[in-house]
CSV table of C-alpha atoms in Angstrom, one decimal:
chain,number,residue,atom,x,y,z
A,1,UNK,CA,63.6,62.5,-22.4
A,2,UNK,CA,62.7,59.6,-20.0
A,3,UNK,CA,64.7,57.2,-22.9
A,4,UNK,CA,67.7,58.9,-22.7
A,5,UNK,CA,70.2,56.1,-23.3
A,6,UNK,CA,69.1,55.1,-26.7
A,7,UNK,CA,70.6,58.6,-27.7
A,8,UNK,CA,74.0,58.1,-26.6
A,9,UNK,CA,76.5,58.2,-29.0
A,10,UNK,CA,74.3,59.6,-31.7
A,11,UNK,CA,74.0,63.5,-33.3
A,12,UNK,CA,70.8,64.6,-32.5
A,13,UNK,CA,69.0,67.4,-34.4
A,14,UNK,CA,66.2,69.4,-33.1
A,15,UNK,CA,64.7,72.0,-34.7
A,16,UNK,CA,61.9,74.9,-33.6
A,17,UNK,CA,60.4,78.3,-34.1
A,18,UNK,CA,60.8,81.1,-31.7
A,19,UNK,CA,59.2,84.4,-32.0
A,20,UNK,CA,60.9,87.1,-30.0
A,21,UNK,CA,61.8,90.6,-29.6
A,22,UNK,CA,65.3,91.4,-28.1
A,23,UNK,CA,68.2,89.8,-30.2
A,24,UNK,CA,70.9,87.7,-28.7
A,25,UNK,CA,69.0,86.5,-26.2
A,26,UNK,CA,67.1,83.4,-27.0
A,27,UNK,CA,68.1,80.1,-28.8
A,28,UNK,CA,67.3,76.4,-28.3
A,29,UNK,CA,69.7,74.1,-26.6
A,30,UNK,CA,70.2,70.4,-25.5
A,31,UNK,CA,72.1,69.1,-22.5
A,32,UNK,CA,72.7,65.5,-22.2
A,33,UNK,CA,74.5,65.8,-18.4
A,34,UNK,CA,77.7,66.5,-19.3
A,35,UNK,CA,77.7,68.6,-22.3
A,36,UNK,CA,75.2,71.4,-24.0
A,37,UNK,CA,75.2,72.5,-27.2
A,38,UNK,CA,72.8,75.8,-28.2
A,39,UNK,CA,71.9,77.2,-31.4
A,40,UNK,CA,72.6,80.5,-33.2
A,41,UNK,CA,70.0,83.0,-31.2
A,42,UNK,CA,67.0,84.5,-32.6
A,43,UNK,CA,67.8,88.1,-34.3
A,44,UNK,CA,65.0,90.0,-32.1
A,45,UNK,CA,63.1,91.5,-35.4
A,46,UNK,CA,59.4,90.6,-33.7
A,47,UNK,CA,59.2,87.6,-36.6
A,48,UNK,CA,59.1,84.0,-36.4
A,49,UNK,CA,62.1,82.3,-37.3
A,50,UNK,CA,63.4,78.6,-37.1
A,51,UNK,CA,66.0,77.8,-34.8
A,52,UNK,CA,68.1,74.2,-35.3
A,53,UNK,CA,70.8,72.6,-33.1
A,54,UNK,CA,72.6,69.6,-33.3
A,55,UNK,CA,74.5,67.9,-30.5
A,56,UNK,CA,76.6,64.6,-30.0
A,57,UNK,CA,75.5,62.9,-27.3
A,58,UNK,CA,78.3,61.8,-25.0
A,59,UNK,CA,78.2,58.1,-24.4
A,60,UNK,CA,78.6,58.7,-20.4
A,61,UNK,CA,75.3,60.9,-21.1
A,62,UNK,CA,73.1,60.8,-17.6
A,63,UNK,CA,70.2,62.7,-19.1
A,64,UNK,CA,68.7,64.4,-22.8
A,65,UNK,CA,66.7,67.9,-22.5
A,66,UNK,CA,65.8,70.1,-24.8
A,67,UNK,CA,66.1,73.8,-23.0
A,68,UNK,CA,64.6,76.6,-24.6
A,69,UNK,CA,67.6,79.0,-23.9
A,70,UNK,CA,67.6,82.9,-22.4
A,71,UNK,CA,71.0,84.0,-22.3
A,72,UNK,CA,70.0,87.1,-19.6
A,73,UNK,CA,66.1,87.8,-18.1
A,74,UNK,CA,64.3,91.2,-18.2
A,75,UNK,CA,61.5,92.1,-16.8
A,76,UNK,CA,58.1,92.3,-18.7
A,77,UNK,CA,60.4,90.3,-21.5
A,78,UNK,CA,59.1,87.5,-23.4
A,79,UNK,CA,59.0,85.3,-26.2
A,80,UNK,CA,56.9,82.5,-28.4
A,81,UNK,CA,57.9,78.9,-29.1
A,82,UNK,CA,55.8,76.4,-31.2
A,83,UNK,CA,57.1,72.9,-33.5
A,84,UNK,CA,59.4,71.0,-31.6
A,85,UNK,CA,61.2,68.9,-34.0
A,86,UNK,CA,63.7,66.0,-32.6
A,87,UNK,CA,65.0,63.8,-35.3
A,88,UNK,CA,65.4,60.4,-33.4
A,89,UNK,CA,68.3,58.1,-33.8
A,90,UNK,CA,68.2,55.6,-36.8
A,91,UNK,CA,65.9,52.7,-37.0
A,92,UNK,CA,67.6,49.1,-36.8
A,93,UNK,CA,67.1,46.0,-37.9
A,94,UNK,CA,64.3,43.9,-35.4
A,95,UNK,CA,66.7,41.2,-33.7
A,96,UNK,CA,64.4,39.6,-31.4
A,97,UNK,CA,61.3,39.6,-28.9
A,98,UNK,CA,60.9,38.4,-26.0
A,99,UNK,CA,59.3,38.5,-22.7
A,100,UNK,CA,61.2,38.7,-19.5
A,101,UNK,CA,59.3,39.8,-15.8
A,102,UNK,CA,55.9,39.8,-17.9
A,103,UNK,CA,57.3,42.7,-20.0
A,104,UNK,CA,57.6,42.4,-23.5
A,105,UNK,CA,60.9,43.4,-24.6
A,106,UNK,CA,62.6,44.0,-28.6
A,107,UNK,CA,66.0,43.7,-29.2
A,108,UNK,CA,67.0,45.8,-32.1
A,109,UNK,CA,70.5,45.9,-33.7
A,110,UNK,CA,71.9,48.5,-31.3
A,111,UNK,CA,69.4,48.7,-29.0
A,112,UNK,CA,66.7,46.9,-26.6
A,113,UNK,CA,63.3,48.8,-25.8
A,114,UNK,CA,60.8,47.5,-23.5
A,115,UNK,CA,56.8,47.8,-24.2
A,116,UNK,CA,55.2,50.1,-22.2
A,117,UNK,CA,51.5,49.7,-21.4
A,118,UNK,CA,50.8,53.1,-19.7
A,119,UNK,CA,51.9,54.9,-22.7
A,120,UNK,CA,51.2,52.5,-25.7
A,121,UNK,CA,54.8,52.4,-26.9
A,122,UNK,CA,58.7,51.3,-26.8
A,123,UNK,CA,61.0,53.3,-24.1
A,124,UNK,CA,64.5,52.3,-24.6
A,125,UNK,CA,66.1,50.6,-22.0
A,126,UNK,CA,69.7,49.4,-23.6
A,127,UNK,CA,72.0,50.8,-26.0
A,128,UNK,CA,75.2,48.6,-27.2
A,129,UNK,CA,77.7,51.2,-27.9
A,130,UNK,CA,80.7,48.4,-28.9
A,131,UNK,CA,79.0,45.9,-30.9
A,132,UNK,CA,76.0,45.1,-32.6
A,133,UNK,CA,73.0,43.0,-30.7
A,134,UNK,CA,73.2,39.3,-31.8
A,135,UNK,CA,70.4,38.2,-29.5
A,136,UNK,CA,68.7,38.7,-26.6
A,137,UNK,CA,68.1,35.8,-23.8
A,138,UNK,CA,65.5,35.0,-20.5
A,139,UNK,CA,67.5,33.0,-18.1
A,140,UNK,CA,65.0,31.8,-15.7
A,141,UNK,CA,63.2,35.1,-15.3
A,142,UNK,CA,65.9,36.0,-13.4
A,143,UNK,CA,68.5,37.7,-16.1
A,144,UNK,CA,68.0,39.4,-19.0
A,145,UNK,CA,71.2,38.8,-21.5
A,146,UNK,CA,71.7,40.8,-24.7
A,147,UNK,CA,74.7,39.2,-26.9
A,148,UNK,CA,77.2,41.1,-29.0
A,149,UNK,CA,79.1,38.9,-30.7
A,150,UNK,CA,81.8,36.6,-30.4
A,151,UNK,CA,84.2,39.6,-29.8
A,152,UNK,CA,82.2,42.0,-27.6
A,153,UNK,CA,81.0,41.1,-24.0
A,154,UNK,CA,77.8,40.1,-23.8
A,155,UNK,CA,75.4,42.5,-21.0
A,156,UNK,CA,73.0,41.6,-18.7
A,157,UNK,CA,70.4,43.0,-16.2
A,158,UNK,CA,68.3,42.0,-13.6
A,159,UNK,CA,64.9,44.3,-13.6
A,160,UNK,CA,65.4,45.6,-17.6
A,161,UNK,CA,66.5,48.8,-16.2
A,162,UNK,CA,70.5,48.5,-15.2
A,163,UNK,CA,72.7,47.1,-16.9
A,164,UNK,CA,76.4,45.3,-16.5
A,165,UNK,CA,78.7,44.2,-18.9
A,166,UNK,CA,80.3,40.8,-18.6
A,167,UNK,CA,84.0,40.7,-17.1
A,168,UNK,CA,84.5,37.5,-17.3
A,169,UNK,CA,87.7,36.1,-19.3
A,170,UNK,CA,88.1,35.2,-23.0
A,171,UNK,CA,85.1,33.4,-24.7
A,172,UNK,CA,83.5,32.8,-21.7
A,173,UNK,CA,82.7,36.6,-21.3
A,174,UNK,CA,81.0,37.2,-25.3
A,175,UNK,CA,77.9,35.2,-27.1
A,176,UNK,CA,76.3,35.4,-30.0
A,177,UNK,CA,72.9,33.4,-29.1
A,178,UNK,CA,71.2,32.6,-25.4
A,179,UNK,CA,68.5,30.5,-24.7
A,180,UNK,CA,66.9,29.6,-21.3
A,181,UNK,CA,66.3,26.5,-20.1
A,182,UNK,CA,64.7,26.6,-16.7
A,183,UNK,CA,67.2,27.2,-14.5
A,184,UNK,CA,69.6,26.8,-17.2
A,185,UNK,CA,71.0,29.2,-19.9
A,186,UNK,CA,72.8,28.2,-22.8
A,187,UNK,CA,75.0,30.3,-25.2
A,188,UNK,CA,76.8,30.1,-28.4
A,189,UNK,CA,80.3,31.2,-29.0
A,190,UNK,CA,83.3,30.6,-31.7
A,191,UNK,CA,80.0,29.9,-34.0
A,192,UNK,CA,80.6,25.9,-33.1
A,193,UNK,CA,80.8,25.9,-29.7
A,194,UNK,CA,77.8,26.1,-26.7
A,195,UNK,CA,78.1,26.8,-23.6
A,196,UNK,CA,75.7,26.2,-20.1
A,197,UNK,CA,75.8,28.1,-17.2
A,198,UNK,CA,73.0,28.3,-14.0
A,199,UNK,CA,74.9,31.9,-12.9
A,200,UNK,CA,75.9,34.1,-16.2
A,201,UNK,CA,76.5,37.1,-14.2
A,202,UNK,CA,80.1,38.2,-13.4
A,203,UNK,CA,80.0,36.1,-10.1
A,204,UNK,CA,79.3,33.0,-12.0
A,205,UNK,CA,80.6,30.7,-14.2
A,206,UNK,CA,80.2,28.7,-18.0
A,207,UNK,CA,81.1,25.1,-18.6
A,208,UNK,CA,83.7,24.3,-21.0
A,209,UNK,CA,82.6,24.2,-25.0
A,210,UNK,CA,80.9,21.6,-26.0
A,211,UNK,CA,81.7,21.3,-30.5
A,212,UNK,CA,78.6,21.0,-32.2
A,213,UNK,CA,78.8,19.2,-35.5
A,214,UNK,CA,81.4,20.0,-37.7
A,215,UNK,CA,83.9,23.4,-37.6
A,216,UNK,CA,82.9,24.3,-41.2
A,217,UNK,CA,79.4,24.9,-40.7
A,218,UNK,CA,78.3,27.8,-38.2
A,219,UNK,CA,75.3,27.7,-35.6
A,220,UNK,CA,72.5,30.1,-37.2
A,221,UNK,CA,70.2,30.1,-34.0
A,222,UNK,CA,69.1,28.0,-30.9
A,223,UNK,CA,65.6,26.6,-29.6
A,224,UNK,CA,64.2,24.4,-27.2
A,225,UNK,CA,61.4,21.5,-26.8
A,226,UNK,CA,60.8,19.6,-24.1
A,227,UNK,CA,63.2,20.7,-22.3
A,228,UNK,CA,66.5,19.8,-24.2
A,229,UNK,CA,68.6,21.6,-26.7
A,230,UNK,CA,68.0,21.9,-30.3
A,231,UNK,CA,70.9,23.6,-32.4
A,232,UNK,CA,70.6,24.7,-35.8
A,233,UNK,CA,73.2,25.1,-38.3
A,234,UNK,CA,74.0,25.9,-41.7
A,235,UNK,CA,74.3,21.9,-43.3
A,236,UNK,CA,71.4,20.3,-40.7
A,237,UNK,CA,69.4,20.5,-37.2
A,238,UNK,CA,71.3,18.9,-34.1
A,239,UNK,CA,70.5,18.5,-30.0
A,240,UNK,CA,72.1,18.0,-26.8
A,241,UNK,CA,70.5,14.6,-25.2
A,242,UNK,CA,69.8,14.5,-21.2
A,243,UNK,CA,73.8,13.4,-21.1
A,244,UNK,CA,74.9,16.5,-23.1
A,245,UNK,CA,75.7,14.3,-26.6
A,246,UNK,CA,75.6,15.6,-29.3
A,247,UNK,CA,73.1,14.2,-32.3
A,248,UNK,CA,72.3,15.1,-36.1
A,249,UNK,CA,68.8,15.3,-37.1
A,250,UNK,CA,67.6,16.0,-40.8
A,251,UNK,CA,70.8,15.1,-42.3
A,252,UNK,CA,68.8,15.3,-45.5
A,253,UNK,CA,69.2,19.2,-45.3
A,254,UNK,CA,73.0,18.7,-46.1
A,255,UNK,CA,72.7,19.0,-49.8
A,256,UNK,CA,71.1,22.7,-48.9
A,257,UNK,CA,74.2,24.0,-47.2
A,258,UNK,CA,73.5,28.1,-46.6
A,259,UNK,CA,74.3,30.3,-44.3
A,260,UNK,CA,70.4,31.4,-43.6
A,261,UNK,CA,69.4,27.6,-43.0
A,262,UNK,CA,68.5,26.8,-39.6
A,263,UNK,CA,67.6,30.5,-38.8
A,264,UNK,CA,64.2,30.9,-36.9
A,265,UNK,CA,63.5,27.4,-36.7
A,266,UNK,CA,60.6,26.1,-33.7
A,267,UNK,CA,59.3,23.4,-32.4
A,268,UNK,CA,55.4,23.1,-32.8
A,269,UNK,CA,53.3,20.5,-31.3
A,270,UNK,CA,56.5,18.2,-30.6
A,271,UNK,CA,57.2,18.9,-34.2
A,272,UNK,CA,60.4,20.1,-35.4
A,273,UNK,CA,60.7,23.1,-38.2
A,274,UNK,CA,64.2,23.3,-39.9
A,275,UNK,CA,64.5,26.4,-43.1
A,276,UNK,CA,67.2,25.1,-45.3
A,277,UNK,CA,68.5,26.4,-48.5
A,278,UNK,CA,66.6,29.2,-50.7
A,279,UNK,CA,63.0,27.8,-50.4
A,280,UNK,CA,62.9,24.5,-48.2
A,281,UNK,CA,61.3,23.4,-44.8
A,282,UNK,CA,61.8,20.4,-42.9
A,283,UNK,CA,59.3,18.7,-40.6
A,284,UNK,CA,61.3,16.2,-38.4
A,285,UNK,CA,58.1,14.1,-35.9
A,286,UNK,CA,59.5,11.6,-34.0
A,287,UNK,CA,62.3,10.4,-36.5
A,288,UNK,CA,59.9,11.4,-39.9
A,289,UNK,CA,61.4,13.6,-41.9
A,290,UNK,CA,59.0,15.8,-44.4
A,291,UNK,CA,59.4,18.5,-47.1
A,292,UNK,CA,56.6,20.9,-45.9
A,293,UNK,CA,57.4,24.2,-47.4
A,294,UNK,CA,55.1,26.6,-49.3
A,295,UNK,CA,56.3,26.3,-53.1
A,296,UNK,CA,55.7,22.4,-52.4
A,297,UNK,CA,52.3,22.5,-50.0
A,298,UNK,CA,50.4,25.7,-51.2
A,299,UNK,CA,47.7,24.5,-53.7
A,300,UNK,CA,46.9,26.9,-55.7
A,301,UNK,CA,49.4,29.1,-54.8
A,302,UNK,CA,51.7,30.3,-57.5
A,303,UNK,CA,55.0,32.4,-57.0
A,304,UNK,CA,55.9,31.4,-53.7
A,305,UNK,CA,58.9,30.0,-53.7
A,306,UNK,CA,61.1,32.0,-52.0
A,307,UNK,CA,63.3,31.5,-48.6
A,308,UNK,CA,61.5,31.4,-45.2
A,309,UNK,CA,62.0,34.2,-43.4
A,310,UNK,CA,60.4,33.4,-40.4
A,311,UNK,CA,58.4,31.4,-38.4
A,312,UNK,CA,56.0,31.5,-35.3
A,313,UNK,CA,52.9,29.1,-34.4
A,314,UNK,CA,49.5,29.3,-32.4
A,315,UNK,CA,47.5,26.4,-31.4
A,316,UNK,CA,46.1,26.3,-34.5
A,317,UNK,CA,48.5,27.1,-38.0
A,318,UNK,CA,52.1,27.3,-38.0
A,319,UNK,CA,53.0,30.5,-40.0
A,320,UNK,CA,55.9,31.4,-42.2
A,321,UNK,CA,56.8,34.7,-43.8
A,322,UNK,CA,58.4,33.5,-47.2
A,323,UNK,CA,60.5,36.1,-49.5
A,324,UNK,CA,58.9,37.1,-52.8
A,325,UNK,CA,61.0,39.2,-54.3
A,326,UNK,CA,60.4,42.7,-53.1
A,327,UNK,CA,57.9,41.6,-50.6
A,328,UNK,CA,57.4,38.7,-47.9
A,329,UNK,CA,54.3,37.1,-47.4
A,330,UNK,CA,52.5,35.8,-44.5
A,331,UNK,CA,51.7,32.1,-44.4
A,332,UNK,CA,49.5,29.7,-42.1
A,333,UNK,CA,50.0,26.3,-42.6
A,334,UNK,CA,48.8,22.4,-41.0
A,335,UNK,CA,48.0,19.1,-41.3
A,336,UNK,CA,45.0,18.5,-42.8
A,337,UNK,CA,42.3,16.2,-44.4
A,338,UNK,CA,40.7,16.7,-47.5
A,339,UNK,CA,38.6,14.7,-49.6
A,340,UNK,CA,40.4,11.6,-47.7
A,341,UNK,CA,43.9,13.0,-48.1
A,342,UNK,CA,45.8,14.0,-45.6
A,343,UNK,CA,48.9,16.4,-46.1
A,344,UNK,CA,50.6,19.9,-45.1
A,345,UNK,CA,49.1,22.4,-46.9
A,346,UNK,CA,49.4,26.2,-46.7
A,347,UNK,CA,46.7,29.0,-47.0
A,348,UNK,CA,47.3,32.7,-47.8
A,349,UNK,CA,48.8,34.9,-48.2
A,350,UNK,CA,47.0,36.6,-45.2
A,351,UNK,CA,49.4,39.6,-45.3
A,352,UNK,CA,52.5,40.9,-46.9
A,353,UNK,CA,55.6,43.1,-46.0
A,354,UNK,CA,57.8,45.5,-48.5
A,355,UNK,CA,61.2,44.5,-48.1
């Protein structure tokens, strides 16, 4: 398998039928580098039978292959083998996208994948056998970071392809969010604290934390717009000015303390999106604050109410996937003027999820 490394660690199972005639001679196997692990062989009877394996792959694995397995040859011998069946490692929870070298990449829990165009799929690229993925960060095109927490290092690669862990000492080596800004990347660590660096690999350096807002509220996710740092957290939305100060927007959002507000917020045509609470969502436009979310600005839409799950914008709507219950619901929303009034109203649902 060309995306061996997204196996290690895990108990594969592979299963297949062999038709053969001679008995203790053929069985499936898999070999990960190190170690191989084969099945029970087939009984020789001239039938079809299904042979199953399962095998840990090592975490040091270098390759995965599935070997169909004769334990001596003769000549004129032979045998039939149809259904492979692999059982892939378990699906995870989608972290984060983002593009890095022109490649689209997806960070998963435990793992990273890159898109493949050739083939029209995922081929993993990074598996985090410590901790789980936090978030995944472009600095500058030049490093790709994956975050694991504040108590696991954090990993990085150059090309998408290798990848080194980070040596350096104490918090300065782990991350829970990155987020590049030109030549600059910024991370967040102690869930208060962000740090910048222009050189995150191990022959680089961080600056020392700058506290963001107050110790009792955690940062829930980073963004950027026009060029400066915008830091959600769990009581209100705060940035880092051109001097590196540190100032609270949408202090409004206070009274809607959680520990989901602030996650997946964007900025959108110099316009600021803060989630807060179970169902709100601020607009903040050049010191206006707004309620704009769905339960409020969806006319004619009943039900809705739910917390926002996520946002993402084109040059046209801003779009929110809101939680309704056992589903989420796809949003588009905008300014708009009818019938003389102008306000921020949404329009779907244009598609839904099961959750």
């Amino acid at each position: 398998l060309i995306n061996y490394l997204g196996y290690r660690g895990h108990s594969i199972p592979v299963s297949l039928w062999c038709w053969a005639s001679r008995a203790n001679a053929y069985s499936v196997s898999i070999y990960d580098g190190l170690t191989r692990t084969l099945s029970s062989f087939h009984p020789g009877d001239s039938t079809w039978q299904e042979l199953t394996v399962t095998h840990l792959v090592s975490s040091s694995a270098t390759e995965l292959t599935i070997e169909f397995y004769n334990s001596s040859y003769l000549a004129g011998d032979f045998s039939y083998w149809d259904d492979v069946v692999m059982t892939p490692p378990p699906l995870y929870a989608t972290v984060a996208f983002i593009t890095f070298q022109s490649a689209q990449y997806i960070c998963t829990t435990y793992q990273v994948a890159k898109y493949d165009t050739t083939r029209d799929g995922w081929l993993l690229k990074f598996r985090s056998v410590l901790g789980a993925c936090t978030d995944i960060g472009n600095h500058n095109d030049t490093n790709l970071l994956v975050a694991c927490g504040l108590l696991t290092p954090y990993w990085y690669s150059t090309n998408g392809d290798t990848w080194v862990a980070s040596t350096l000492v104490g918090v300065k080596g782990n991350a829970s969010f990155f987020l590049g800004i030109g030549a600059t990347v910024w991370k967040v660590c102690l869930t208060n604290n962000v740090y910048s660096s222009t050189n995150p690999t191990n022959a680089g350096d961080w600056t020392g934390a700058t506290l963001v807002g107050s110790i009792n509220y955690n940062i829930t996710d980073l963004f950027e717009n026009n060029d400066l740092l915008y830091v959600p957290k769990e009581d209100c939305l705060y940035y880092l000015d051109s001097s590196g100060v540190v100032h609270a927007l949408i202090q409004e959002a206070r009274s809607l303390v959680s520990s989901t507000s602030g996650k997946n917020s964007i900025a959108w045509k110099n316009r600021l999106y803060y989630p807060a609470g179970s169902q709100a969502l601020y607009e903040y436009d050049n010191g206006d604050i707004t309620t704009v979310g769905v339960a409020q600005f969806g006319p004619g839409i009943t039900g809705l109410a739910g917390r926002i799950l996520a946002l993402a914008a084109d040059s046209e709507y801003l779009y929110a996937f809101v939680d309704y219950g056992t589903k989420a619901e796809l949003m588009a929303g905008r300014w708009e003027t009818v019938d003389g009034e102008t306000d921020f109203r949404w329009h779907g649902a244009l598609s839904e999820l099961s959750l």
